[in-house]
Tab-separated table of C-alpha atoms in Angstrom:
chain	number	residue	atom	x	y	z
A	1	MET	CA	154.193	11.622	107.029
A	2	LYS	CA	153.620	11.189	110.765
A	3	THR	CA	154.898	14.729	111.409
A	4	SER	CA	152.468	16.151	108.856
A	5	LYS	CA	149.590	14.298	110.458
A	6	LYS	CA	150.552	15.615	113.874
A	7	LEU	CA	150.650	19.164	112.512
A	8	PHE	CA	147.292	18.651	110.894
A	9	TYR	CA	145.736	17.421	114.155
A	10	LEU	CA	147.299	20.331	116.027
A	11	PHE	CA	145.769	22.667	113.477
A	12	ILE	CA	142.306	21.167	113.974
A	13	PHE	CA	142.761	21.430	117.739
A	14	ALA	CA	143.751	25.107	117.399
A	15	CYS	CA	140.669	25.721	115.292
A	16	CYS	CA	138.454	24.296	117.992
A	17	LEU	CA	140.073	26.439	120.677
A	18	SER	CA	140.183	29.571	118.559
A	19	SER	CA	138.069	32.338	120.081
A	20	CYS	CA	137.902	36.110	120.251
A	21	ARG	CA	137.968	38.364	123.276
A	22	SER	CA	135.130	38.148	125.776
A	23	SER	CA	132.833	41.132	126.186
A	24	LYS	CA	133.998	41.515	129.810
A	25	SER	CA	137.673	41.761	128.858
A	26	MET	CA	136.808	44.209	126.061
A	27	GLN	CA	134.799	46.314	128.501
A	28	ALA	CA	137.695	46.292	130.971
A	29	ASP	CA	140.006	47.543	128.210
A	30	PHE	CA	137.640	50.383	127.294
A	31	ARG	CA	137.441	51.522	130.905
A	32	GLN	CA	141.206	52.082	130.872
A	33	LEU	CA	140.966	54.467	127.901
A	34	GLU	CA	140.167	58.180	127.654
A	35	THR	CA	139.182	60.565	124.902
A	36	SER	CA	138.323	64.241	124.419
A	37	LEU	CA	135.385	66.199	123.032
A	38	PHE	CA	135.953	69.346	120.964
A	39	TYR	CA	133.987	72.390	119.833
A	40	GLU	CA	134.970	74.695	116.974
A	41	LEU	CA	133.105	77.901	116.097
A	42	THR	CA	132.302	78.068	112.386
A	43	THR	CA	129.175	80.288	112.312
A	44	PRO	CA	129.508	83.950	111.244
A	45	GLU	CA	130.255	86.411	114.026
A	46	TYR	CA	127.368	88.653	115.107
A	47	LYS	CA	128.315	92.290	114.417
A	48	GLY	CA	125.293	94.039	115.918
A	49	THR	CA	124.712	95.479	119.388
A	50	LYS	CA	123.918	93.070	122.202
A	51	ASN	CA	121.354	94.595	124.553
A	52	THR	CA	119.877	91.436	126.060
A	53	LYS	CA	121.405	89.190	128.682
A	54	VAL	CA	120.197	85.607	129.036
A	55	TYR	CA	121.184	83.419	131.976
A	56	LEU	CA	121.952	79.775	131.269
A	57	ASP	CA	120.539	77.603	134.027
A	58	ARG	CA	122.635	74.730	135.322
A	59	ILE	CA	122.745	71.622	133.099
A	60	ASP	CA	123.173	68.606	135.350
A	61	LYS	CA	121.803	65.599	133.464
A	62	SER	CA	123.891	64.142	130.667
A	63	LYS	CA	121.850	60.918	130.300
A	64	MET	CA	125.025	59.056	129.371
A	65	PRO	CA	125.985	55.745	130.979
A	66	VAL	CA	128.651	56.216	133.626
A	67	PHE	CA	130.905	53.511	132.193
A	68	THR	CA	131.464	52.333	128.639
A	69	LYS	CA	129.440	49.192	127.982
A	70	VAL	CA	130.448	46.369	125.642
A	71	LYS	CA	128.410	43.361	124.595
A	72	LYS	CA	128.729	40.749	121.875
A	73	ASP	CA	126.734	41.599	118.797
A	74	GLY	CA	127.152	38.536	116.610
A	75	SER	CA	129.810	35.968	115.779
A	76	LEU	CA	130.881	33.679	112.963
A	77	PHE	CA	133.066	30.558	113.122
A	78	LEU	CA	134.050	28.556	110.047
A	79	PRO	CA	136.185	25.463	110.859
A	80	LEU	CA	137.100	24.310	107.355
A	81	LEU	CA	139.508	21.535	106.456
A	82	PHE	CA	142.668	23.598	105.988
A	83	VAL	CA	141.438	27.107	106.807
A	84	ASN	CA	139.826	28.302	110.007
A	85	TYR	CA	138.082	31.691	110.204
A	86	SER	CA	136.304	33.374	113.103
A	87	SER	CA	134.938	36.861	113.685
A	88	GLN	CA	133.047	38.549	116.476
A	89	ASP	CA	131.300	41.909	116.659
A	90	TYR	CA	131.137	43.940	119.859
A	91	ALA	CA	128.523	46.656	120.353
A	92	VAL	CA	130.008	49.562	122.316
A	93	THR	CA	128.093	52.294	124.164
A	94	MET	CA	130.303	55.161	125.308
A	95	GLY	CA	130.255	56.065	128.994
A	96	GLU	CA	130.964	59.453	130.537
A	97	SER	CA	133.873	58.160	132.621
A	98	CYS	CA	135.996	57.862	129.470
A	99	LEU	CA	135.658	61.597	128.745
A	100	LYS	CA	138.379	63.908	130.008
A	101	GLU	CA	135.714	66.561	130.619
A	102	ASN	CA	132.212	66.198	132.062
A	103	TYR	CA	129.674	66.356	129.227
A	104	CYS	CA	127.434	68.940	130.901
A	105	LYS	CA	130.455	71.178	131.425
A	106	PHE	CA	131.388	70.722	127.759
A	107	LEU	CA	127.832	71.513	126.639
A	108	THR	CA	127.704	74.616	128.862
A	109	ASP	CA	130.977	75.931	127.403
A	110	ALA	CA	129.769	75.171	123.872
A	111	LEU	CA	126.512	77.069	124.391
A	112	LEU	CA	128.348	80.055	125.868
A	113	ALA	CA	130.854	80.136	123.025
A	114	GLU	CA	128.250	79.731	120.262
A	115	CYS	CA	125.647	82.170	121.586
A	116	ASN	CA	128.159	84.857	122.528
A	117	GLY	CA	129.841	84.619	119.151
A	118	SER	CA	126.924	84.459	116.729
A	119	SER	CA	123.757	85.786	118.400
A	120	CYS	CA	122.194	89.124	119.357
A	121	PHE	CA	122.139	88.297	123.077
A	122	TYR	CA	124.786	87.762	125.704
A	123	LEU	CA	124.591	84.355	127.391
A	124	THR	CA	126.056	83.998	130.863
A	125	ASP	CA	126.366	81.045	133.232
A	126	SER	CA	123.932	81.335	136.156
A	127	MET	CA	126.502	79.480	138.276
A	128	HIS	CA	128.655	82.621	138.212
A	129	GLU	CA	125.956	85.314	138.390
A	130	MET	CA	122.617	85.461	140.201
A	131	TYR	CA	119.542	86.437	138.201
A	132	SER	CA	116.269	88.113	139.182
A	133	ASP	CA	112.660	87.290	138.331
A	134	SER	CA	112.694	89.802	135.473
A	135	ASP	CA	115.680	88.246	133.672
A	136	TYR	CA	115.695	85.862	130.733
A	137	VAL	CA	116.668	82.341	131.721
A	138	LEU	CA	117.548	79.537	129.299
A	139	LYS	CA	116.903	76.042	130.647
A	140	VAL	CA	118.322	73.025	128.825
A	141	GLU	CA	117.434	69.475	129.833
A	142	ILE	CA	119.177	66.512	128.213
A	143	VAL	CA	116.535	63.924	127.378
A	144	GLN	CA	118.784	61.465	125.515
A	145	ASN	CA	122.535	61.243	125.070
A	146	GLU	CA	123.695	57.962	123.550
A	147	THR	CA	126.715	57.295	121.376
A	148	THR	CA	127.400	53.804	120.068
A	149	SER	CA	129.881	52.049	117.823
A	150	GLN	CA	131.122	48.574	116.985
A	151	VAL	CA	134.455	46.767	117.073
A	152	LYS	CA	135.013	43.748	114.843
A	153	ILE	CA	137.744	41.189	115.562
A	154	GLU	CA	138.681	38.709	112.829
A	155	GLN	CA	141.221	35.939	113.120
A	156	GLY	CA	142.098	32.745	111.350
A	157	ASN	CA	144.673	30.045	110.860
A	158	TYR	CA	145.605	28.020	107.831
A	159	TYR	CA	147.459	24.784	107.260
A	160	VAL	CA	149.322	23.934	104.064
A	161	TYR	CA	150.124	20.246	103.606
A	162	GLY	CA	153.205	19.796	101.477
A	163	GLY	CA	152.874	16.050	100.972
A	164	ASN	CA	155.701	13.566	101.375
A	165	ASP	CA	158.395	15.606	99.645
A	166	GLU	CA	157.596	19.202	100.651
A	167	GLU	CA	157.498	20.808	104.076
A	168	SER	CA	154.081	21.535	105.589
A	169	TYR	CA	153.479	24.717	107.533
A	170	TYR	CA	150.930	26.487	109.714
A	171	GLY	CA	150.108	30.223	109.718
A	172	GLU	CA	147.821	32.774	111.360
A	173	TYR	CA	146.259	36.111	110.455
A	174	SER	CA	144.127	38.647	112.324
A	175	ASN	CA	142.475	42.036	111.934
A	176	ARG	CA	140.712	44.470	114.277
A	177	ALA	CA	138.320	47.070	112.879
A	178	ALA	CA	136.579	50.078	114.426
A	179	LYS	CA	133.199	50.676	112.786
A	180	LYS	CA	131.261	53.908	112.358
A	181	ALA	CA	129.838	55.713	115.383
A	182	THR	CA	126.263	56.938	115.852
A	183	THR	CA	125.036	59.603	118.264
A	184	ASN	CA	121.436	60.237	119.309
A	185	LEU	CA	120.860	63.505	121.166
A	186	SER	CA	117.601	64.965	122.409
A	187	PHE	CA	117.325	68.247	124.371
A	188	TRP	CA	114.319	69.979	125.901
A	189	VAL	CA	114.973	73.731	125.723
A	190	ARG	CA	112.878	76.468	127.337
A	191	LEU	CA	113.311	80.235	127.545
A	192	PHE	CA	111.814	81.914	130.611
A	193	LYS	CA	111.283	85.452	131.770
A	194	GLY	CA	110.387	85.245	135.414
A	195	ASP	CA	107.773	82.504	135.774
A	196	ASN	CA	106.601	82.874	132.170
A	197	CYS	CA	107.810	80.288	129.637
A	198	LEU	CA	108.282	82.254	126.418
A	199	THR	CA	109.273	79.409	124.144
A	200	THR	CA	109.793	75.669	124.421
A	201	ASN	CA	111.173	73.172	121.950
A	202	ILE	CA	112.467	69.612	121.696
A	203	TYR	CA	115.640	69.302	119.612
A	204	ASN	CA	116.703	65.959	118.157
A	205	VAL	CA	119.936	65.156	116.350
A	206	ASN	CA	121.007	61.812	114.888
A	207	LYS	CA	124.605	61.816	113.654
A	208	SER	CA	126.881	59.152	112.167
A	209	PHE	CA	130.624	59.370	111.697
A	210	LYS	CA	133.030	56.909	110.079
A	211	CYS	CA	136.641	56.844	111.247
A	212	LYS	CA	139.383	57.470	108.696
A	213	ASP	CA	141.748	54.692	109.831
A	214	CYS	CA	139.671	51.766	111.040
A	215	SER	CA	141.868	48.667	110.611
A	216	PHE	CA	144.426	47.666	113.258
A	217	GLU	CA	146.621	44.768	114.315
A	218	GLN	CA	146.093	45.221	118.060
A	219	THR	CA	142.726	45.151	119.827
A	220	ILE	CA	143.659	48.042	122.134
A	221	ASP	CA	144.344	50.271	119.099
A	222	ALA	CA	140.955	49.417	117.587
A	223	ASN	CA	139.273	50.143	120.925
A	224	GLN	CA	140.968	53.545	121.209
A	225	ALA	CA	140.050	54.396	117.612
A	226	SER	CA	136.456	53.395	118.291
A	227	LEU	CA	136.373	55.578	121.404
A	228	ASP	CA	137.903	58.563	119.585
A	229	ASN	CA	135.447	58.033	116.748
A	230	MET	CA	132.506	58.120	119.160
A	231	ALA	CA	133.863	61.276	120.807
A	232	GLU	CA	134.117	62.996	117.430
A	233	CYS	CA	130.597	61.911	116.530
A	234	LEU	CA	129.238	63.219	119.841
A	235	SER	CA	131.159	66.486	119.369
A	236	LEU	CA	129.693	67.018	115.894
A	237	ALA	CA	126.172	66.147	117.063
A	238	THR	CA	126.496	68.570	119.980
A	239	LYS	CA	127.731	71.309	117.637
A	240	GLU	CA	124.701	70.815	115.375
A	241	MET	CA	122.376	70.924	118.378
A	242	VAL	CA	123.973	74.036	119.896
A	243	GLU	CA	123.832	75.896	116.582
A	244	GLN	CA	120.103	75.133	116.308
A	245	ILE	CA	119.441	76.362	119.852
A	246	SER	CA	121.483	79.544	119.391
A	247	ASN	CA	119.851	80.369	116.057
A	248	GLU	CA	116.266	79.888	117.218
A	249	ILE	CA	116.686	81.790	120.495
A	250	ASN	CA	118.391	84.561	118.506
A	251	LEU	CA	115.469	84.760	116.053
A	252	PHE	CA	112.942	84.762	118.878
A	253	LEU	CA	114.633	87.663	120.681
A	254	VAL	CA	115.110	89.673	117.455
A	255	VAL	CA	111.413	89.420	116.604
A	256	ARG	CA	110.398	90.139	120.184
């Protein structure tokens, strides 16, 4: 009987001390991780003659945070008599330092690949070739580039009192989950010929993506899945944006 009481008091004490990871330790874990963006051409190939060359001006503002940021986004603690349950949500904002490739470099390569594969004009990087005042110049400014997600950590302990004749025991359970990612992109795009701005447009894309495998035993695995999920969401949002830009510039030059 005394042993059971001691176990019960130890269980209550464990419930009181039970806590999830701090936002600082979670943020430190994220800053040790890396992920990759990807771009896949799926639009039909342009079969016509390309007579127009457009120079892509340097893109040097990604508007992403430098480091991945993590903050607590809600918590729940239920210290019941024989069952203890706690959960905490962490809001995650992806930083550029976790990407294996600079975002502006990725966006430049995506624009070159998309426009040169599916449009009536040939897009070239102005970093590699100089252009004159009579050339077409495409200027892209990133106004917003934010990708967020959430990691949920659940844990609990339970105590089963067996009475005087049966053995009592104590157990634990836990789960880590990576939630869906959301990307908000906004680009200001202008096409110039010399000093004349021929067309200007603001493009906005809001994209959500839910990971396929989102439940894990280890926090580091959930963090990596969350990061990969955000990278995929950002990749898909960028693809949608680039396709819009390529299509509208293509239509403008065809009509012109």
